[in-house]
XYZ file of C-alpha atoms in Angstrom:
707
model
C 4.912 -18.115 20.086
C 3.760 -16.668 23.232
C 0.204 -18.171 23.875
C -2.154 -14.774 24.273
C -4.144 -14.609 27.523
C -8.227 -15.425 26.615
C -11.298 -13.896 28.832
C -13.573 -16.335 30.746
C -15.460 -16.734 27.952
C -13.423 -18.092 25.924
C -12.934 -15.320 23.815
C -10.040 -13.324 21.985
C -9.710 -9.589 21.349
C -8.191 -8.152 18.542
C -4.790 -7.445 20.347
C -4.532 -11.216 20.912
C -5.643 -12.347 17.336
C -2.973 -9.348 16.059
C -0.312 -11.018 18.320
C -0.915 -14.135 16.756
C -1.158 -13.012 13.133
C 1.247 -10.486 13.260
C 5.026 -9.509 14.636
C 3.978 -6.275 15.438
C 0.677 -4.553 17.449
C -1.282 -2.279 16.258
C -1.334 0.912 17.480
C -4.178 2.707 19.389
C -4.272 6.048 18.317
C -6.155 9.069 19.453
C -9.449 9.157 17.483
C -8.419 11.653 15.043
C -5.203 10.021 13.497
C -7.089 6.775 13.781
C -9.995 8.027 11.500
C -7.186 9.817 9.438
C -5.599 6.490 8.755
C -8.538 4.254 8.068
C -9.967 7.074 5.582
C -6.154 6.111 3.690
C -6.662 1.841 4.053
C -10.307 2.829 2.362
C -8.603 5.028 -0.206
C -6.315 2.717 -0.880
C -9.023 -0.069 -1.581
C -10.809 1.882 -3.684
C -7.914 2.825 -5.549
C -7.378 -0.831 -6.031
C -10.904 -1.174 -7.698
C -11.035 1.826 -10.024
C -7.717 0.862 -11.358
C -8.814 -3.263 -11.933
C -12.142 -2.012 -13.220
C -11.921 1.555 -15.062
C -8.643 2.829 -15.304
C -5.730 1.544 -16.972
C -2.024 1.920 -15.294
C 1.126 0.876 -16.283
C 1.542 -3.233 -14.535
C 5.153 -1.887 -12.650
C 3.787 1.315 -11.627
C 0.425 -0.150 -10.532
C 2.421 -2.533 -8.532
C 5.012 -0.413 -6.916
C 1.952 1.884 -5.479
C 0.085 -1.317 -4.567
C 3.424 -2.490 -2.754
C 4.440 0.724 -1.434
C 1.454 2.754 -0.262
C 0.624 -0.656 1.768
C 3.793 -0.236 3.249
C 3.687 2.791 4.049
C 0.216 2.667 5.668
C 1.989 -0.415 7.611
C 4.331 1.201 9.179
C 2.080 3.671 10.581
C -0.542 1.637 11.777
C 1.412 -1.381 12.758
C 4.261 -0.605 15.741
C 7.416 -1.346 14.987
C 8.380 -3.609 18.134
C 6.364 -4.902 20.985
C 7.702 -3.055 23.578
C 7.323 0.089 21.659
C 4.845 2.632 22.395
C 1.565 2.170 20.884
C -0.972 5.493 21.581
C 1.423 7.389 19.112
C 3.349 7.234 15.956
C 6.806 7.397 15.799
C 9.099 9.851 14.295
C 10.960 6.825 12.787
C 7.914 5.059 11.540
C 6.950 8.549 9.276
C 10.137 8.317 7.956
C 10.243 5.177 7.018
C 7.009 5.946 5.325
C 8.023 8.907 3.839
C 11.144 6.923 2.531
C 9.008 3.892 0.916
C 6.685 6.626 -0.663
C 9.706 8.138 -2.060
C 10.862 5.069 -3.827
C 7.345 4.735 -5.261
C 7.781 8.429 -6.752
C 11.191 7.410 -8.334
C 9.909 4.311 -10.113
C 7.120 5.802 -11.268
C 9.305 9.053 -12.876
C 11.961 6.305 -14.235
C 10.132 3.694 -15.306
C 10.252 4.100 -19.232
C 13.693 4.122 -18.573
C 14.009 1.567 -15.866
C 12.747 -1.163 -18.123
C 15.577 -0.426 -20.554
C 18.630 -0.291 -17.820
C 17.283 -2.300 -14.572
C 20.185 -4.550 -13.380
C 22.633 -3.725 -16.347
C 22.969 0.091 -16.235
C 22.357 0.969 -12.727
C 22.558 4.916 -11.540
C 23.377 5.910 -7.947
C 19.647 6.647 -7.811
C 18.721 3.264 -8.678
C 20.799 1.589 -6.152
C 19.929 4.204 -3.627
C 15.789 3.910 -4.284
C 16.594 -0.092 -5.027
C 18.439 -0.626 -1.478
C 15.955 1.194 0.312
C 13.030 0.072 -1.038
C 14.592 -3.950 -0.560
C 15.259 -3.020 3.019
C 11.682 -1.472 3.903
C 10.456 -4.306 1.830
C 11.800 -6.963 4.671
C 10.616 -4.443 7.519
C 7.396 -4.065 6.341
C 7.178 -8.146 5.929
C 8.660 -8.265 9.498
C 6.006 -6.198 11.098
C 3.106 -8.175 9.364
C 4.081 -11.719 8.963
C 7.150 -12.107 12.052
C 10.889 -12.690 11.797
C 10.918 -16.024 9.369
C 10.161 -14.752 6.207
C 12.378 -11.509 6.635
C 15.162 -13.524 8.040
C 15.187 -15.958 4.977
C 15.360 -13.200 2.756
C 18.104 -11.843 4.261
C 19.792 -14.703 3.881
C 19.293 -14.845 0.562
C 20.310 -11.349 -0.377
C 23.477 -11.997 1.532
C 23.989 -15.082 -0.393
C 24.053 -13.324 -3.519
C 27.270 -11.701 -1.992
C 29.040 -14.561 -0.503
C 27.947 -16.923 -2.955
C 31.451 -16.819 -5.245
C 33.200 -18.260 -2.112
C 29.960 -20.564 -1.641
C 31.045 -24.534 -2.779
C 29.005 -26.816 -4.898
C 26.079 -25.844 -6.212
C 25.896 -22.822 -3.682
C 28.698 -21.399 -6.084
C 27.925 -18.281 -8.033
C 29.860 -15.655 -10.124
C 28.762 -12.991 -8.331
C 27.032 -9.714 -9.234
C 27.832 -6.176 -8.572
C 26.058 -4.525 -5.562
C 24.256 -1.529 -7.662
C 22.796 -4.290 -9.993
C 21.716 -6.120 -7.433
C 19.328 -3.923 -5.803
C 18.457 -2.739 -9.122
C 17.517 -5.954 -10.277
C 15.674 -7.147 -7.159
C 13.557 -4.075 -6.674
C 12.052 -4.524 -10.439
C 9.552 -6.527 -11.894
C 12.318 -9.346 -11.635
C 11.776 -9.138 -7.507
C 9.974 -7.434 -5.459
C 7.433 -6.281 -8.174
C 7.571 -9.402 -9.704
C 5.334 -12.484 -10.421
C 3.942 -12.984 -6.484
C 3.028 -9.128 -6.161
C 1.215 -9.279 -9.385
C -1.099 -12.200 -7.849
C -1.218 -9.875 -4.940
C -2.064 -6.433 -7.143
C -4.378 -7.634 -9.186
C -6.537 -10.519 -7.525
C -5.956 -10.939 -3.603
C -6.632 -7.335 -2.267
C -10.415 -7.577 -4.643
C -11.167 -10.829 -3.148
C -10.197 -10.034 0.241
C -12.559 -6.849 -0.267
C -15.270 -9.564 -1.332
C -14.994 -11.513 1.533
C -14.865 -8.320 3.918
C -17.998 -7.225 1.792
C -19.623 -10.641 2.097
C -19.040 -10.346 5.839
C -20.230 -6.928 6.563
C -23.674 -7.759 4.473
C -24.312 -10.645 7.107
C -23.490 -14.196 5.306
C -20.675 -14.315 7.812
C -23.161 -14.677 11.125
C -25.643 -16.830 8.323
C -22.797 -19.359 7.878
C -22.471 -19.897 11.606
C -26.409 -20.236 11.559
C -26.730 -22.547 8.528
C -24.160 -24.986 10.305
C -25.623 -24.759 13.612
C -29.343 -25.573 12.384
C -28.080 -28.423 9.742
C -25.627 -29.763 12.318
C -26.088 -28.875 15.677
C -28.364 -31.383 16.818
C -26.196 -34.357 15.436
C -23.881 -36.314 17.715
C -20.909 -34.191 18.606
C -23.157 -31.605 16.815
C -20.489 -28.143 17.405
C -17.633 -30.594 16.263
C -19.290 -31.184 13.066
C -20.341 -27.408 13.005
C -16.766 -26.706 13.264
C -16.371 -28.706 10.097
C -18.971 -27.453 8.076
C -18.168 -23.658 9.069
C -14.276 -24.275 8.124
C -15.913 -24.944 4.622
C -18.265 -21.883 4.452
C -15.655 -19.674 6.091
C -13.060 -21.085 4.083
C -14.703 -20.083 0.334
C -13.668 -16.225 1.098
C -11.177 -16.235 3.871
C -7.355 -16.115 3.018
C -6.019 -16.888 6.526
C -6.259 -20.087 9.041
C -6.273 -18.294 12.043
C -8.810 -15.873 10.884
C -10.630 -18.981 9.905
C -10.579 -20.325 13.728
C -11.075 -16.542 15.254
C -14.389 -16.312 12.860
C -15.736 -19.756 13.711
C -14.218 -20.827 16.832
C -15.241 -18.326 19.116
C -18.781 -20.002 18.628
C -17.897 -23.273 17.943
C -15.074 -24.060 20.592
C -17.203 -22.711 23.719
C -19.911 -25.220 22.740
C -17.800 -27.888 21.923
C -16.854 -27.659 25.713
C -20.385 -27.542 26.220
C -20.996 -30.716 25.309
C -18.306 -32.521 26.595
C -15.394 -32.107 24.352
C -11.817 -31.803 26.093
C -9.977 -28.726 25.740
C -6.994 -30.333 23.499
C -10.114 -32.099 21.163
C -12.431 -28.996 20.777
C -9.234 -26.974 19.935
C -7.279 -29.340 17.616
C -11.691 -29.477 15.102
C -11.314 -26.170 15.129
C -8.020 -25.763 14.230
C -8.145 -28.440 11.432
C -11.104 -27.391 9.867
C -10.133 -23.785 10.037
C -6.926 -24.740 7.873
C -8.959 -26.930 5.492
C -10.505 -23.283 4.631
C -7.335 -22.866 2.122
C -7.690 -25.691 0.536
C -11.118 -24.560 -0.209
C -11.777 -23.384 -3.625
C -12.890 -20.494 -4.862
C -10.234 -18.342 -3.127
C -7.598 -20.913 -1.462
C -5.578 -18.766 0.626
C -4.660 -16.831 -1.870
C -2.463 -19.696 -3.540
C -5.069 -20.192 -6.332
C -3.845 -16.506 -7.677
C -0.235 -16.814 -7.658
C -0.676 -20.505 -8.559
C -2.666 -19.500 -12.052
C 0.485 -16.538 -12.182
C 3.466 -18.925 -11.742
C 1.823 -21.512 -14.364
C -0.254 -19.842 -16.674
C -2.804 -22.916 -15.903
C -6.227 -21.014 -16.198
C -7.623 -19.879 -12.376
C -10.684 -21.388 -13.158
C -9.434 -25.062 -13.975
C -7.167 -24.470 -10.510
C -10.320 -24.162 -8.441
C -11.992 -27.017 -10.776
C -9.147 -29.194 -9.892
C -9.505 -28.361 -6.067
C -12.951 -29.908 -5.844
C -12.382 -33.473 -5.232
C -9.195 -32.876 -2.962
C -10.844 -30.772 -0.432
C -14.275 -33.072 -0.017
C -11.689 -35.891 0.610
C -10.344 -33.504 3.307
C -13.213 -32.636 5.290
C -14.701 -36.436 4.618
C -11.922 -37.395 6.637
C -12.103 -34.346 9.083
C -16.267 -35.089 9.780
C -14.996 -38.821 10.186
C -13.123 -38.148 12.594
C -15.045 -35.918 14.417
C -17.985 -38.457 14.273
C -15.809 -41.030 15.694
C -14.518 -39.256 18.357
C -18.366 -38.392 19.641
C -19.417 -41.958 19.489
C -15.905 -42.832 21.632
C -16.846 -40.201 24.433
C -20.343 -40.337 24.177
C -21.056 -36.372 22.992
C -24.231 -35.818 21.833
C -25.709 -32.527 20.008
C -26.796 -29.462 21.007
C -30.803 -29.392 21.797
C -33.090 -28.261 18.576
C -34.973 -26.147 20.844
C -31.180 -24.049 21.085
C -30.973 -24.239 17.300
C -31.628 -21.661 14.527
C -34.826 -23.106 12.243
C -33.718 -23.574 8.597
C -36.827 -22.658 7.294
C -36.503 -19.440 8.698
C -33.392 -19.507 7.602
C -34.284 -20.118 4.271
C -35.972 -16.986 4.138
C -32.901 -14.776 3.885
C -30.706 -17.139 1.370
C -30.057 -13.921 -0.110
C -27.835 -12.910 2.066
C -25.696 -15.461 -0.028
C -26.380 -13.503 -3.423
C -22.907 -12.361 -3.680
C -20.956 -15.678 -2.960
C -23.515 -17.373 -5.957
C -22.773 -14.357 -8.245
C -19.218 -14.576 -7.808
C -19.197 -18.649 -8.663
C -21.617 -18.035 -11.751
C -19.483 -15.658 -13.159
C -16.591 -17.630 -12.415
C -18.017 -20.500 -14.352
C -19.772 -18.717 -17.184
C -15.895 -17.790 -18.575
C -15.750 -14.403 -17.362
C -12.477 -12.667 -15.587
C -11.520 -13.497 -12.092
C -11.464 -9.122 -11.298
C -15.185 -8.842 -13.186
C -16.149 -11.652 -11.662
C -15.018 -10.415 -7.550
C -16.356 -6.792 -8.425
C -20.077 -8.215 -9.398
C -19.803 -9.891 -6.131
C -18.850 -7.171 -4.152
C -21.576 -4.919 -6.250
C -24.113 -7.848 -4.643
C -23.148 -7.521 -1.445
C -23.644 -3.905 -1.346
C -27.121 -4.928 -2.492
C -27.429 -7.215 -0.198
C -26.675 -4.383 2.148
C -29.004 -1.982 0.915
C -32.204 -4.915 1.067
C -30.985 -4.779 4.624
C -30.690 -1.653 5.915
C -33.673 -0.493 4.198
C -36.012 -3.569 5.268
C -37.095 -4.517 1.377
C -38.290 -7.662 0.388
C -36.099 -9.892 -1.300
C -38.485 -10.014 -3.934
C -38.255 -6.265 -5.078
C -34.414 -7.109 -5.821
C -35.176 -9.238 -8.658
C -34.578 -6.121 -11.102
C -30.923 -5.765 -10.214
C -30.702 -9.625 -10.664
C -32.375 -9.818 -14.013
C -29.701 -7.328 -14.711
C -26.981 -8.972 -13.911
C -27.841 -11.962 -15.329
C -29.190 -11.438 -18.536
C -27.431 -8.285 -19.574
C -23.913 -9.916 -19.541
C -25.864 -12.866 -22.075
C -26.533 -9.636 -24.268
C -23.273 -8.708 -25.057
C -22.377 -5.988 -23.218
C -19.072 -5.664 -21.393
C -17.790 -6.121 -18.253
C -17.438 -2.402 -17.157
C -20.284 -1.356 -18.677
C -22.302 -3.996 -17.252
C -20.923 -3.291 -13.902
C -21.995 -0.019 -14.094
C -25.687 -0.436 -15.132
C -26.128 -3.009 -12.829
C -24.839 -0.870 -10.232
C -27.109 1.872 -11.360
C -30.231 -0.363 -11.737
C -29.353 -2.358 -7.907
C -29.471 0.989 -6.134
C -32.038 2.587 -8.309
C -34.777 0.080 -7.500
C -33.570 -0.644 -4.325
C -34.193 2.782 -3.372
C -37.672 3.317 -4.920
C -38.406 0.054 -2.863
C -37.524 1.595 0.103
C -39.405 4.732 -0.469
C -42.090 2.892 -0.758
C -41.835 0.983 2.194
C -40.567 3.791 4.873
C -40.710 7.040 2.713
C -37.736 9.445 2.455
C -36.452 9.635 5.837
C -36.421 6.079 5.745
C -34.332 5.617 2.526
C -31.733 8.569 3.493
C -31.329 6.575 6.677
C -31.166 3.528 4.912
C -28.236 4.798 2.185
C -26.478 6.629 4.793
C -26.021 3.278 6.630
C -25.116 1.299 3.928
C -22.534 3.926 2.712
C -21.128 3.669 6.369
C -21.570 0.021 6.002
C -19.153 -0.102 2.782
C -16.216 2.620 3.784
C -15.689 0.665 6.938
C -15.487 -2.886 4.893
C -13.231 -0.617 2.359
C -11.038 0.053 5.496
C -11.113 -3.567 6.809
C -10.023 -4.873 3.629
C -7.045 -2.774 3.784
C -6.148 -3.799 7.235
C -6.593 -7.535 6.311
C -4.764 -7.501 2.748
C -1.714 -5.659 4.467
C 0.093 -9.005 5.688
C -0.603 -10.574 1.973
C 1.092 -7.454 -0.002
C 3.980 -7.505 2.578
C 4.622 -11.651 1.837
C 4.347 -11.504 -1.479
C 6.562 -8.662 -2.390
C 8.929 -10.056 0.200
C 8.861 -13.440 -1.310
C 9.673 -11.264 -4.759
C 13.163 -10.773 -3.068
C 13.796 -15.095 -2.795
C 12.365 -15.762 -6.031
C 14.722 -12.992 -7.824
C 17.505 -14.437 -6.056
C 16.632 -17.611 -7.055
C 16.454 -16.760 -10.697
C 19.290 -14.254 -10.898
C 22.292 -16.648 -9.132
C 20.448 -20.300 -10.518
C 20.289 -21.032 -7.409
C 16.722 -23.018 -8.169
C 17.402 -24.651 -11.389
C 20.495 -26.442 -9.424
C 18.164 -27.249 -6.269
C 15.807 -28.977 -9.426
C 18.986 -30.645 -10.203
C 19.787 -31.396 -6.801
C 16.053 -32.944 -6.520
C 16.762 -35.067 -9.457
C 20.253 -36.926 -8.414
C 18.585 -37.278 -4.713
C 15.718 -39.128 -5.794
C 17.028 -40.813 -9.062
C 14.738 -42.602 -10.664
C 12.261 -42.924 -7.797
C 9.366 -40.281 -7.978
C 8.456 -41.232 -4.514
C 11.415 -40.071 -3.091
C 11.058 -36.715 -5.231
C 7.671 -36.274 -3.747
C 8.478 -37.218 -0.139
C 11.181 -34.932 -0.243
C 9.168 -31.725 -1.518
C 6.839 -32.891 1.138
C 9.264 -32.056 3.997
C 10.404 -29.085 2.239
C 7.150 -27.447 1.612
C 5.998 -28.410 5.705
C 9.046 -26.978 6.310
C 8.654 -23.826 4.819
C 5.476 -23.275 5.922
C 5.749 -23.397 9.878
C 5.902 -20.083 11.085
C 5.278 -18.566 7.600
C 1.988 -17.347 5.856
C 0.808 -19.939 3.024
C 1.256 -17.684 0.677
C 5.239 -16.979 1.089
C 5.634 -20.784 1.590
C 4.001 -21.492 -1.478
C 5.915 -18.991 -3.284
C 8.997 -20.166 -2.431
C 8.490 -23.904 -2.899
C 6.780 -23.061 -5.943
C 9.812 -21.560 -7.180
C 12.185 -24.156 -5.513
C 10.669 -27.554 -5.345
C 7.993 -27.642 -8.421
C 10.459 -27.486 -10.813
C 12.427 -30.280 -9.606
C 8.825 -32.435 -9.711
C 8.175 -31.084 -13.040
C 11.475 -32.203 -14.494
C 10.695 -35.573 -12.969
C 7.549 -35.276 -15.100
C 5.313 -34.083 -13.005
C 3.000 -32.375 -14.463
C 2.573 -28.559 -13.578
C -1.015 -28.859 -12.089
C 0.152 -31.987 -9.867
C 3.270 -30.108 -8.669
C 1.980 -27.137 -7.774
C -1.265 -28.181 -5.974
C 1.105 -31.134 -4.356
C 3.491 -28.143 -2.751
C 0.533 -25.993 -1.867
C -1.333 -28.363 0.353
C 2.009 -29.295 2.215
C 2.373 -25.517 2.680
C -1.351 -25.196 3.895
C -1.317 -28.210 6.284
C 1.889 -26.709 8.141
C -0.575 -24.422 9.866
C -1.516 -27.185 11.963
C 1.870 -29.502 12.151
C 4.431 -29.312 15.014
C 6.367 -27.538 16.449
C 5.219 -24.322 14.787
C 1.210 -24.830 14.337
C -0.080 -21.629 14.508
C -3.973 -22.433 13.819
C -3.448 -25.068 16.612
C -1.947 -22.799 18.787
C -4.510 -19.686 18.150
C -7.337 -22.717 18.397
C -5.849 -23.647 22.245
C -5.815 -19.666 23.016
C -9.616 -20.281 22.676
C -10.154 -23.088 24.242
C -7.658 -22.939 26.772
C -6.118 -26.361 25.960
C -2.066 -27.183 25.622
C -0.692 -25.569 22.656
C 1.712 -29.109 21.612
C -1.190 -31.531 22.524
C -3.845 -29.661 20.719
C -1.491 -29.579 17.615
C -0.460 -33.082 17.720
C -4.486 -33.805 18.130
C -4.873 -31.380 15.027
C -2.834 -33.785 12.594
C -4.517 -37.067 13.627
C -7.775 -35.537 12.467
C -6.326 -33.698 9.373
C -3.897 -37.390 8.149
C -5.899 -37.169 5.058
C -3.900 -34.127 4.082
C -0.769 -35.815 4.373
C -1.787 -38.397 2.167
C -4.218 -36.805 -0.807
C -1.456 -34.606 -2.238
C 0.182 -37.807 -3.311
C -3.022 -38.934 -5.288
C -2.167 -35.668 -7.160
C 0.167 -37.580 -9.228
C -0.435 -41.248 -9.153
C -3.950 -40.669 -9.487
C -4.512 -37.160 -11.566
C -8.055 -38.077 -11.948
C -8.800 -36.512 -8.624
C -7.908 -33.164 -10.088
C -10.807 -33.997 -12.777
C -8.229 -35.375 -15.311
C -9.363 -38.384 -17.696
C -12.769 -39.729 -18.244
C -15.660 -39.020 -15.799
C -15.461 -42.794 -15.305
C -12.114 -43.160 -13.652
C -12.553 -39.739 -11.805
C -15.607 -41.227 -10.189
C -13.774 -44.298 -9.329
C -10.941 -42.667 -7.687
C -12.730 -40.477 -5.710
C -15.103 -43.265 -4.377
C -11.972 -45.653 -3.752
C -9.949 -42.940 -2.172
C -13.286 -41.845 -0.103
C -13.701 -45.176 1.018
C -10.215 -45.875 1.949
C -9.707 -42.349 3.861
C -13.201 -43.397 6.281
C -10.680 -46.714 6.780
C -7.806 -44.856 7.619
C -10.374 -42.671 9.984
C -11.188 -45.985 11.660
C -7.705 -46.827 12.374
C -6.534 -43.600 13.562
C -9.119 -43.410 16.268
C -9.005 -46.758 17.162
C -12.453 -47.883 17.111
C -14.959 -49.642 15.239
C -17.473 -50.920 16.429
C -15.292 -50.619 19.831
C -12.091 -50.203 21.137
C -9.995 -52.003 19.062
C -6.085 -53.254 19.381
C -2.920 -52.386 17.518
C -2.875 -55.255 15.258
C -6.663 -54.923 13.948
C -5.506 -50.321 13.593
C -2.498 -51.583 11.336
C -4.922 -53.973 9.233
C -7.090 -51.001 8.806
C -4.244 -49.431 7.586
C -3.049 -51.435 5.117
C -6.604 -51.583 4.427
C -6.807 -48.001 3.394
C -3.817 -47.247 1.499
C -4.636 -50.436 -0.806
C -8.365 -48.454 -1.625
C -6.391 -45.077 -2.025
C -3.564 -46.426 -4.010
C -4.623 -49.600 -5.869
C -5.866 -50.251 -9.346
C -9.138 -52.110 -9.958
C -8.370 -55.700 -8.598
C -6.406 -54.274 -5.328
C -9.691 -51.520 -4.775
C -12.010 -54.863 -5.368
C -9.443 -56.744 -2.507
C -9.896 -53.483 -0.113
C -13.500 -53.543 -0.487
C -13.907 -56.970 0.428
C -11.684 -57.063 3.638
C -13.234 -53.704 4.451
C -16.487 -55.234 4.243
C -15.614 -58.220 6.248
C -13.817 -56.634 8.873
C -16.456 -54.378 9.518
C -19.450 -57.316 9.889
C -16.936 -59.154 11.811
C -16.306 -56.559 14.004
C -20.241 -55.563 13.988
C -21.588 -58.958 14.708
C -18.695 -59.606 17.777
C -18.992 -55.859 18.860
C -17.927 -56.199 22.893
C -21.072 -54.062 24.767
C -24.494 -52.626 23.876
C -22.852 -49.183 25.068
C -20.753 -49.023 22.677
C -22.815 -49.259 19.521
C -23.159 -46.061 17.479
C -25.684 -43.964 18.803
C -28.576 -43.300 16.010
C -28.790 -39.176 16.173
C -27.594 -38.243 13.454
C -24.030 -39.412 13.128
C -22.978 -41.158 9.658
C -20.238 -43.554 11.251
C -21.319 -46.553 13.668
């Protein structure tokens, strides 16, 4: 990957971001064409919101429109290759857009009979549009996610035809060409389980995230993190950790998280004394952890729910404690690094005041409403839609300069109407009406008719821009899920997935640890240079079933492979989040990546707890859950000391090795080993404290938790 140039202030342009996240650059078209395509993007998002909440549509037809309309927009927005002219749309791209729309039209017109004959009785048109649609889906993925996933898809497609000549577990009987393309371009492949999650949930929650940002919550997140932690030792580094959690609750991309928060935190880290690589590594690790943060988890939770049948709310609940362990470890590393290098925080006079920020806490209403509804048992779609409604209300409040108390009417309606038994759709309509009505009246009283008119226009403009941006932000995930569906379809058609699971069983024998280690390596390799969503979808089809056959519970197996697919974003040699952060910091990409692995070392260990101690996934008795979490957290803190080579002063290799042993005893031990680990750790800390080498190596008492 070519490292993009940064401006002198360390910021990235949108072109730089596109280069890191997408294979092809976004076109810079004339204003009329740009506005027309943006309108199409906004209409695409509106279409999804309407279908998901109000309009019943056949699942296959909806998924087809979801993928093919997105592909048509993608072919027009993104250039075919980096050297292509970006100021106009190539005629070939118009042809590709028309071809993918034709495939959608064919499925819509024939879907009732296609359900009966797909992959069995194939007509010439079935074959033609199946082949066109499959090839263009791969091209759509190439433009939005790079070459690795499309190349894998092409290899699997080729395997369908060369399988009869392959040896061993790779051998199969072969398939008719027409039947294959008819099969793979159906609900068994492209429009299968991954696209089901993409069409039903992902675009809606991407739109929610964009609306949340547009309402001012993104800037509020950053101010809140700086106000709470910017003054502590290594303050900007800790701000990066906290902002990773906050942005991670609504973001689905490590690179997007890096750019959103790193633009602010990395220059501040450099200012207080962090070197370029350390600043980039902290931001990359924290931002990557955002994909492990409920409730969105980088779209992985939605796909996991579709594949496993485990309720979405159960998945995000199970992810809470592992996420906390990850960020406890990152925070500890940042604090120890600040102690080692005597890095102080920022002056309090330069930081936002928490008392002042508390007045704007209403900006978090959309996020609170989302979590409230999810916990209350409402559907994912209803919760996401309500969150967007609340974001619009927050926008209105801002544009009309209305006191937050005035919004008590729609807030009360939001809380009370569901409890009174109103259906979700009815509740949504009533809530929107009450919200707009009460805010408009309050705005009229505060600023007059002209002020209300201006405020409503500004809100409408913001919503329109957010809808278009939501589509742009979703295109990569739409393409990735559709292309991953090809691979999943081939695995199912040829039976390779089952045979691969048998291979895992044969290699592992009776050793579950070996099987988990094998699954870890495959998941990390799959995730290198490939979006997490695709890496997880493939690993979930290939690796997770083998783990389940060994007796690993479904939730543990899928969370295991998902975690390693996520942290591949900081794992060399292709560590896209670390490379993005190094572009912001000006550091060396490889050195940044290696430091990121050190800061995120807990993420390489925690997934093993999912099997050996499922209490970390909130399974079991409350007392056991608390014990496992507490001992694991303390073990991870000890491991951070070992990794950083610091315990009240610099420590040597032998002592670091002892700390590693103590850490693993506490993380993976039982009651007796926990007590032994506690005792050894306590004695070692007391000994080091009493015999610390010099006064200047004492922990500074200006805001850290360690030292």
